[in-house]
Coordinates of C-alpha atoms and ligand atoms in Angstrom, one line a residue:
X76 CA 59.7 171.7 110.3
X77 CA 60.3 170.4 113.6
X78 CA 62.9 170.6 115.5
X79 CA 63.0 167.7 116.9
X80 CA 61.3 164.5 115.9
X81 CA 60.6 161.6 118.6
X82 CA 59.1 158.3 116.6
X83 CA 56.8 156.4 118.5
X84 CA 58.6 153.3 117.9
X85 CA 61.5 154.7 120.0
X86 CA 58.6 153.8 123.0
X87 CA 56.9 151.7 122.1
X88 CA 53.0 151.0 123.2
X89 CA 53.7 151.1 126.5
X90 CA 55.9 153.3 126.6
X91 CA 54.2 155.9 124.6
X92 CA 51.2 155.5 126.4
X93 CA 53.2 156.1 129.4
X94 CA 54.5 159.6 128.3
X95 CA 51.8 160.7 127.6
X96 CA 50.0 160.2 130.8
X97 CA 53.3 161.1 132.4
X98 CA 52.0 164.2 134.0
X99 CA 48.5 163.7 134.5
X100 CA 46.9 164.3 137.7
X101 CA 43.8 163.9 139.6
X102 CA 41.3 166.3 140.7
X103 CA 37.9 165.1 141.5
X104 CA 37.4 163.5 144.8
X105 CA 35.6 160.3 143.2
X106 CA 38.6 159.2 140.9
X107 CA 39.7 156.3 143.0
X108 CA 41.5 154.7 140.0
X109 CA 42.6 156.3 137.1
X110 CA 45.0 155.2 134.1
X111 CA 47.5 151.9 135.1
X112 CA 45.1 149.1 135.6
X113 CA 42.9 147.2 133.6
X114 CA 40.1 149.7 134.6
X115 CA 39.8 152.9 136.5
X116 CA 37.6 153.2 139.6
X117 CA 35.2 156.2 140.0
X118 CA 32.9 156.9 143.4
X119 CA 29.7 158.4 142.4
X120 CA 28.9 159.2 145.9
X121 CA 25.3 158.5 145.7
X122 CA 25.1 160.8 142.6
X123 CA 23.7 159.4 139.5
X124 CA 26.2 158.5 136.6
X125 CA 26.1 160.6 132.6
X126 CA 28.1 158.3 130.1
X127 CA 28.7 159.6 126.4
X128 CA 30.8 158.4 123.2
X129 CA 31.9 160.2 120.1
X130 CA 34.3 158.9 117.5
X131 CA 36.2 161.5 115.4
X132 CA 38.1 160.5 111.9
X133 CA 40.6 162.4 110.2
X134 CA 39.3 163.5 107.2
X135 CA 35.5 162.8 108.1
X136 CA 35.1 165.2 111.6
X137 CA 38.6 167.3 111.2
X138 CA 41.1 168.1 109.1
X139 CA 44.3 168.4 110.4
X140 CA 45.2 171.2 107.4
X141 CA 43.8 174.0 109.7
X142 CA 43.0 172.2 112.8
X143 CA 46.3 172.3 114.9
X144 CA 46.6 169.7 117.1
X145 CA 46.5 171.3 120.4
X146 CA 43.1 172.6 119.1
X147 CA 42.1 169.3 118.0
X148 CA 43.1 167.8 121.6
X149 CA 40.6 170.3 123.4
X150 CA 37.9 170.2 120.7
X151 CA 37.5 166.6 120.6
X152 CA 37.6 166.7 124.7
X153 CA 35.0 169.9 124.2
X154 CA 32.2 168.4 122.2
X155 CA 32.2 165.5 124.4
X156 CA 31.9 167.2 127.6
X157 CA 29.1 169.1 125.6
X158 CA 27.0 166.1 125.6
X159 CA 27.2 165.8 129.2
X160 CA 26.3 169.4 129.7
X161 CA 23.2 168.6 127.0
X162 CA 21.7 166.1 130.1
X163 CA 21.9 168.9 132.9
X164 CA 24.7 167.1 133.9
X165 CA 28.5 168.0 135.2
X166 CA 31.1 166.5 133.6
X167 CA 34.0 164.6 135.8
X168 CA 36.1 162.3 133.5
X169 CA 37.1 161.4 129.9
X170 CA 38.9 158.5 128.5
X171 CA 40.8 159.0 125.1
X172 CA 41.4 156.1 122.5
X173 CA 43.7 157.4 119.8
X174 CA 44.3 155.3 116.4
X175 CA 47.7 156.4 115.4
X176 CA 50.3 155.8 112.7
X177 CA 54.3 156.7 112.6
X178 CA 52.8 159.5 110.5
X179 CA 53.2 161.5 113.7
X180 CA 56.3 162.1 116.1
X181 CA 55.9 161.7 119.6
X182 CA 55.9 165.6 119.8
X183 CA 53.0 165.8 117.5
X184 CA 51.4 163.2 120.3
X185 CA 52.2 165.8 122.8
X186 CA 50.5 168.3 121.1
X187 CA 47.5 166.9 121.0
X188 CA 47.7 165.8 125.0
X189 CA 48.6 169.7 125.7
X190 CA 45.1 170.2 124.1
X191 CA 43.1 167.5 125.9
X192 CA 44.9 168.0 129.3
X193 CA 44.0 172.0 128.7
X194 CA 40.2 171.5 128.3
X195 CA 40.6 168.9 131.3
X196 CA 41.7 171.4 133.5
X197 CA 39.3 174.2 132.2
X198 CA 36.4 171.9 133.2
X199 CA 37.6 170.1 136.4
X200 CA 37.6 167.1 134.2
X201 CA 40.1 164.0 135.0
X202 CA 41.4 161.9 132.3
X203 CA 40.8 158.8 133.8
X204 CA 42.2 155.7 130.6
X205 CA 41.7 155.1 126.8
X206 CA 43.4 153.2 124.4
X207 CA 46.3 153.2 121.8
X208 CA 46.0 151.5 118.8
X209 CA 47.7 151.6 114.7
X210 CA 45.7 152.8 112.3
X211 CA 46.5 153.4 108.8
X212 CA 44.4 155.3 107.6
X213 CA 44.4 158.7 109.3
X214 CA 43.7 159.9 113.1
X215 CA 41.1 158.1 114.7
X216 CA 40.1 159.6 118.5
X217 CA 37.8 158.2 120.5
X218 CA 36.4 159.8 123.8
X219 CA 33.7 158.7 126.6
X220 CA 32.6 161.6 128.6
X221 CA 31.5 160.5 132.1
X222 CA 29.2 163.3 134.5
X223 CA 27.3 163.3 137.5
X224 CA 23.7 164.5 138.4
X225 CA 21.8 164.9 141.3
X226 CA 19.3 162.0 141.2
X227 CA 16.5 162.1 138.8
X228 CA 18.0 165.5 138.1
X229 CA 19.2 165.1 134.6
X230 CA 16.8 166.4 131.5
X231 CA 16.3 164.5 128.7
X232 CA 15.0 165.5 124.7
X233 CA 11.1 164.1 124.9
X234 CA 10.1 166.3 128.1
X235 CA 9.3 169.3 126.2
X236 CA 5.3 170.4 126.5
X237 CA 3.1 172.8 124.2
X238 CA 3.4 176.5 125.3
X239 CA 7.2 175.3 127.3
X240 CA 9.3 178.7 126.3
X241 CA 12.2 177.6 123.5
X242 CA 15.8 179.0 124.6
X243 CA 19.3 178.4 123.4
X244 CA 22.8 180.0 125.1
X245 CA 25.2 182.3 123.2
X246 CA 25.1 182.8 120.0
X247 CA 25.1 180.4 116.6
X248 CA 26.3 180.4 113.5
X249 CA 29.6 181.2 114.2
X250 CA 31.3 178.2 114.3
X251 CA 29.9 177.7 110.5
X252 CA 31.2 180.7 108.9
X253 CA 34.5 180.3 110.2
X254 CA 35.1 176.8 108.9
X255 CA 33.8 178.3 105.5
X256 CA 36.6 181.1 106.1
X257 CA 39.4 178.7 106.8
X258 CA 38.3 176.4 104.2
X259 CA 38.2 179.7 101.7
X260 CA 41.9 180.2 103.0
X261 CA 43.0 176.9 102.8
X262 CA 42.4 176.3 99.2
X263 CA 44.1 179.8 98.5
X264 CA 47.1 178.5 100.0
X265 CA 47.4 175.4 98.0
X266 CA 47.1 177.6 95.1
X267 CA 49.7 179.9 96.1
X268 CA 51.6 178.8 99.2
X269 CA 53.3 182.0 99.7
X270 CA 50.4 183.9 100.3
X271 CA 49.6 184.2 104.0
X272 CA 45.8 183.7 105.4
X273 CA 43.7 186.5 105.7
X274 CA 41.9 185.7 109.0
X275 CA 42.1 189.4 110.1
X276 CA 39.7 190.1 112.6
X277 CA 37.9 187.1 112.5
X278 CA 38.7 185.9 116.0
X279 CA 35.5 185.2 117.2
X280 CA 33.9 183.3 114.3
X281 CA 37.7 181.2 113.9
X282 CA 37.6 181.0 117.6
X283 CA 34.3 179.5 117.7
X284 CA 35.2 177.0 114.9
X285 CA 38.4 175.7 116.7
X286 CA 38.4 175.9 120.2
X287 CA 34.7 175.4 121.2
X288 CA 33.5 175.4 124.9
X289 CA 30.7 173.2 126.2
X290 CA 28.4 175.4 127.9
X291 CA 28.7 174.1 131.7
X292 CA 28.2 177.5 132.6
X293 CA 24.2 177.7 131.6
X294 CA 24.2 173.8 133.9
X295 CA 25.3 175.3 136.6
X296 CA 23.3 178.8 136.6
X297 CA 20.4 177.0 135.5
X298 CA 21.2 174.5 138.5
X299 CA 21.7 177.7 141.0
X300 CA 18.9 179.5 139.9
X301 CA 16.0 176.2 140.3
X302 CA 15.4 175.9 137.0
X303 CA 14.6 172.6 135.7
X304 CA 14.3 172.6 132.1
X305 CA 11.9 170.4 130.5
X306 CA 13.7 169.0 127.7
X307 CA 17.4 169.8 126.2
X308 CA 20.1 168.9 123.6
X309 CA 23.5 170.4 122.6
X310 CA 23.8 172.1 119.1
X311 CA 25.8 170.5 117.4
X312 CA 23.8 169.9 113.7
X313 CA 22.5 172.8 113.4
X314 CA 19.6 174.8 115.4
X315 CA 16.3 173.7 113.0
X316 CA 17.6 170.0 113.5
X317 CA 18.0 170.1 117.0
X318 CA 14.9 171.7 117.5
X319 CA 13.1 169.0 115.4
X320 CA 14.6 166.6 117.3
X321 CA 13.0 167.7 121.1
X322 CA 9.6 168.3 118.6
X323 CA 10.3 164.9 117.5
X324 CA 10.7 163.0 120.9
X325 CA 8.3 165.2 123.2
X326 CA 5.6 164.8 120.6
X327 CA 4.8 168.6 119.9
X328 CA 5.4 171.1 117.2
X329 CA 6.9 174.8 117.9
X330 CA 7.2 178.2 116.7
X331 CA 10.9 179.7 116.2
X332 CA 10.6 183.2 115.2
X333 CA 14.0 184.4 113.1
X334 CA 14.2 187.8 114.5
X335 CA 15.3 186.3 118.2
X336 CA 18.0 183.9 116.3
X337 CA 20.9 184.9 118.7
X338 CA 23.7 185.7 115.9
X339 CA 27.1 187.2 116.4
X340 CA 27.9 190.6 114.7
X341 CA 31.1 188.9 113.0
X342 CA 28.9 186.2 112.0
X343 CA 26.5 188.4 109.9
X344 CA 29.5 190.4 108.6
X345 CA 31.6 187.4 107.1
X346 CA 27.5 185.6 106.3
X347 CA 27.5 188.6 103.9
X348 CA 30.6 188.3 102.4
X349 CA 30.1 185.1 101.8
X350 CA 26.5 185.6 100.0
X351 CA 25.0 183.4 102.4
X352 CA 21.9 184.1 105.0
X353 CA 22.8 184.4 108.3
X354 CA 19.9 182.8 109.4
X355 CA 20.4 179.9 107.1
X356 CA 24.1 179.5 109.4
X357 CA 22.4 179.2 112.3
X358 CA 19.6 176.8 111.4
X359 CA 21.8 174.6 109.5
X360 CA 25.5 175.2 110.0
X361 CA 26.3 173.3 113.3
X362 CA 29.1 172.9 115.4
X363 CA 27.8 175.4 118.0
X364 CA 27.9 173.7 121.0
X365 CA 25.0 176.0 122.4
X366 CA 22.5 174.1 124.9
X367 CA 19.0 174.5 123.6
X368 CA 16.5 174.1 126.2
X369 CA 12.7 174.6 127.1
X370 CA 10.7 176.0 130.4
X371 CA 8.1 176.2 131.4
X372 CA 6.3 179.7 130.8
X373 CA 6.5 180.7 134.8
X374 CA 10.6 180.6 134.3
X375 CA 10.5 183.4 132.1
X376 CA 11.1 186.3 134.6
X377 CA 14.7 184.1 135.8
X378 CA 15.5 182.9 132.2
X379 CA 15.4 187.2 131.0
X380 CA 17.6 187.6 133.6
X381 CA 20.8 185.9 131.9
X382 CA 21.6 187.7 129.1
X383 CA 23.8 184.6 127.8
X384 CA 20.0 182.6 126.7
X385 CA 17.5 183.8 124.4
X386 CA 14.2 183.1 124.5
X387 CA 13.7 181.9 120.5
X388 CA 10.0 180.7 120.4
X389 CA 7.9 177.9 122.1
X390 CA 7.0 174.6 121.8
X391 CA 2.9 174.2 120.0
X392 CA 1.0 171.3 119.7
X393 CA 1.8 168.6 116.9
X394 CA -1.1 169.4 115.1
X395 CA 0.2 172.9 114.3
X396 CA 3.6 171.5 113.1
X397 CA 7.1 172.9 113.3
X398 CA 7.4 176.1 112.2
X399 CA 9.4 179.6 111.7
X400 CA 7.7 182.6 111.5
X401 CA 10.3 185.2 109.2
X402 CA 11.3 188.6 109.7
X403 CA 8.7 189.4 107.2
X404 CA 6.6 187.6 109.1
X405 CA 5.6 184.6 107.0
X406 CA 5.4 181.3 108.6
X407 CA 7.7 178.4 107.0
X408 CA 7.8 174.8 107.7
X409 CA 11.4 173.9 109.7
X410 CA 13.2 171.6 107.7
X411 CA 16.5 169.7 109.2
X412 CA 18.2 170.7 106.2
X413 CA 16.6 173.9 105.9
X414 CA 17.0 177.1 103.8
X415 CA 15.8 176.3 100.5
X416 CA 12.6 175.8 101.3
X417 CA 12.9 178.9 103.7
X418 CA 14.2 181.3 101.0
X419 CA 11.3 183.5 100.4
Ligands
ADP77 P1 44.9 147.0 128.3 O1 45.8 146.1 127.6 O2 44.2 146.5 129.5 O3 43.9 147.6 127.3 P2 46.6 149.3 128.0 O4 48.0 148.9 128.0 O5 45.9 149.6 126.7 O6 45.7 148.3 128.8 O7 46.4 150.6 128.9 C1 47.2 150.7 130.1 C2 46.6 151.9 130.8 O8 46.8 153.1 130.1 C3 45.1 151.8 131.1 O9 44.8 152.3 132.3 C4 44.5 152.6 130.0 O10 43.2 153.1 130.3 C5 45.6 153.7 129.8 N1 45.7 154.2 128.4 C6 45.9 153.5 127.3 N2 46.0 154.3 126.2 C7 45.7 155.6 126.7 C8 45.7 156.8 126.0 N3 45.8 157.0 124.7 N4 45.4 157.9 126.8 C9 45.2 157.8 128.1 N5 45.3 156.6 128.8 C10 45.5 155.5 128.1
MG78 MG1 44.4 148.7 125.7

């Protein structure tokens, strides 16, 4: 229960919209205008300008069951910013457009602010306007991610060449098994209410699920270090997908060998558990948030250097199609929705 329950009618639009922009401040040097007028103003200083949109539904992208709301708030703000960090780019501003009912309190509102103001102050990020509309029929949250980039400096999915070394940050899979855990946990709990969940130490993987970070870490070491990848995307369906989709739109093929998948020790653990491949989480479970990347072979030396990317294969000509190679070492065609035909 709560303790205390604010309705939004008691403020109406206004002022809830007010409230909950009550406290926001300012941080980058190019936010001339930010929320109270019809638009906000932003000086790119000569800097070239990264603009992405994601729409999230209750029910659809989250579930608000085991998604606290202060997680929710940062997630949504997270996977934007992601996106931004997926075009070399830096993130500098969000705008949130929320779809509410009087299903929630003001305080429940709040929540959800504490969670996008948190991820806004983690990445230097100002919140800059949005929207506040009724909806009645669940949450709906809408965010535009704006970044800057050096010009010409941003790195799109089609520049990718044959031979160009395949990497990805961190680690994957993660974020997969630990929706299956708290999914596993919530349906035990509507069974039998009084049993608490058993997400003992499953930090990581849980962690992973519901408070992701973008990697702007890898942008700005790959930025410091002169290393210009040649194409890039975030990871957010699933590795094999994401890696037909810079095959795809830089017109080559690849080999991905499964032995240098980057996965998490926690992963493989709860993987087993669960009877599932570990593999098979990290080439189709999503939600990683991991930038993969290519280079060009001469990078290699720089890129071994950062023990945060893996080198997981390289990019082949078309004619020699998309491929993993297996532990066993058979070669497999990569599939976007692929284990079944990988399961040897
Ligand atoms: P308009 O009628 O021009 O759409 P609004 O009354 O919707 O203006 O918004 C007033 C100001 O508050 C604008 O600067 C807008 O960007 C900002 N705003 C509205 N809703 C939100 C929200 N949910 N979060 C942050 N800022 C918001
Ligand atoms: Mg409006």
């Amino acid at each position: 229960m709560e303790e205390h329950r604010t309705e939004i009618a008691s403020l109406g639009e206004f002022g809830l919209i007010d409230h909950l922009t009550r406290n926001n401040e300012t941080m980058q040097a190019g936010t001339l205008l930010s929320v109270g007028d019809d638009a906000a103003v932003v000086d790119n200083f000569g800097r070239q300008t990264v603009i992405s949109t994601d729409l999230l539904l209750e029910g659809v992208h989250f579930d608000l069951m085991y998604m606290p709301l202060k997680h929710l708030g940062y997630k949504a703000v997270a996977v934007n910013l992601s996106d931004i960090c997926a075009m070399m780019a830096t993130p500098t501003h969000i705008t949130v457009s929320i779809g509410i009912s009087n299903r929630f309190s003001v305080e429940a509102l709040d929540e959800f602010y504490d969670g996008i103001y948190a991820a806004c102050s983690q990445y230097n990020v100002d919140l800059i306007g949005g929207d506040t509309t009724t909806s009645h029929k669940g949450f709906v949250i809408s965010i535009t991610a704006i970044g800057e980039v050096a010009p010409g400096k941003f790195v799109t999915r089609d520049g990718a060449k044959p031979n160009d070394l395949l990497c990805v940050s961190g680690d994957l899979g993660a974020a997969y098994v630990g929706l299956q855990l708290l999914e596993r946990e919530k349906k035990i709990f509507m069974e039998t209410p009084q049993v608490q969940p058993d997400l003992e130490n499953r930090s990581y993987i849980i962690g992973r699920i519901l408070k992701p970070e973008p990697r702007a870490d890898i942008v700005t070491w790959l930025q410091e270090n002169d290393i210009m990848p040649t194409s890039m995307i975030d990871v957010s369906d699933g590795l094999s997908s994401e890696i037909l989709h810079l095959c795809t739109r830089s017109h080559t093929g690849c080999v991905l060998y499964e032995d240098k998948i980057p996965i998490h020790a926690e992963t493989r653990e709860m993987a087993f558990e669960f009877n599932i491949d570990p593999t098979a989480c990290a080439l189709s479970g999503g939600e990683d948030y991991e930038l993969l990347f290519t280079v060009k072979q001469e990078e290699y030396e720089k890129i071994a250097k950062n023990s945060n990317i893996t080198v997981i294969g390289y990019m082949a000509e078309t004619t020699e199609g998309s491929n993993i190679i297996t532990r066993s070492g058979k070669k497999h065609a990569l599939t976007a929705q692929g284990w079944n035909a990988f399961k040897e």
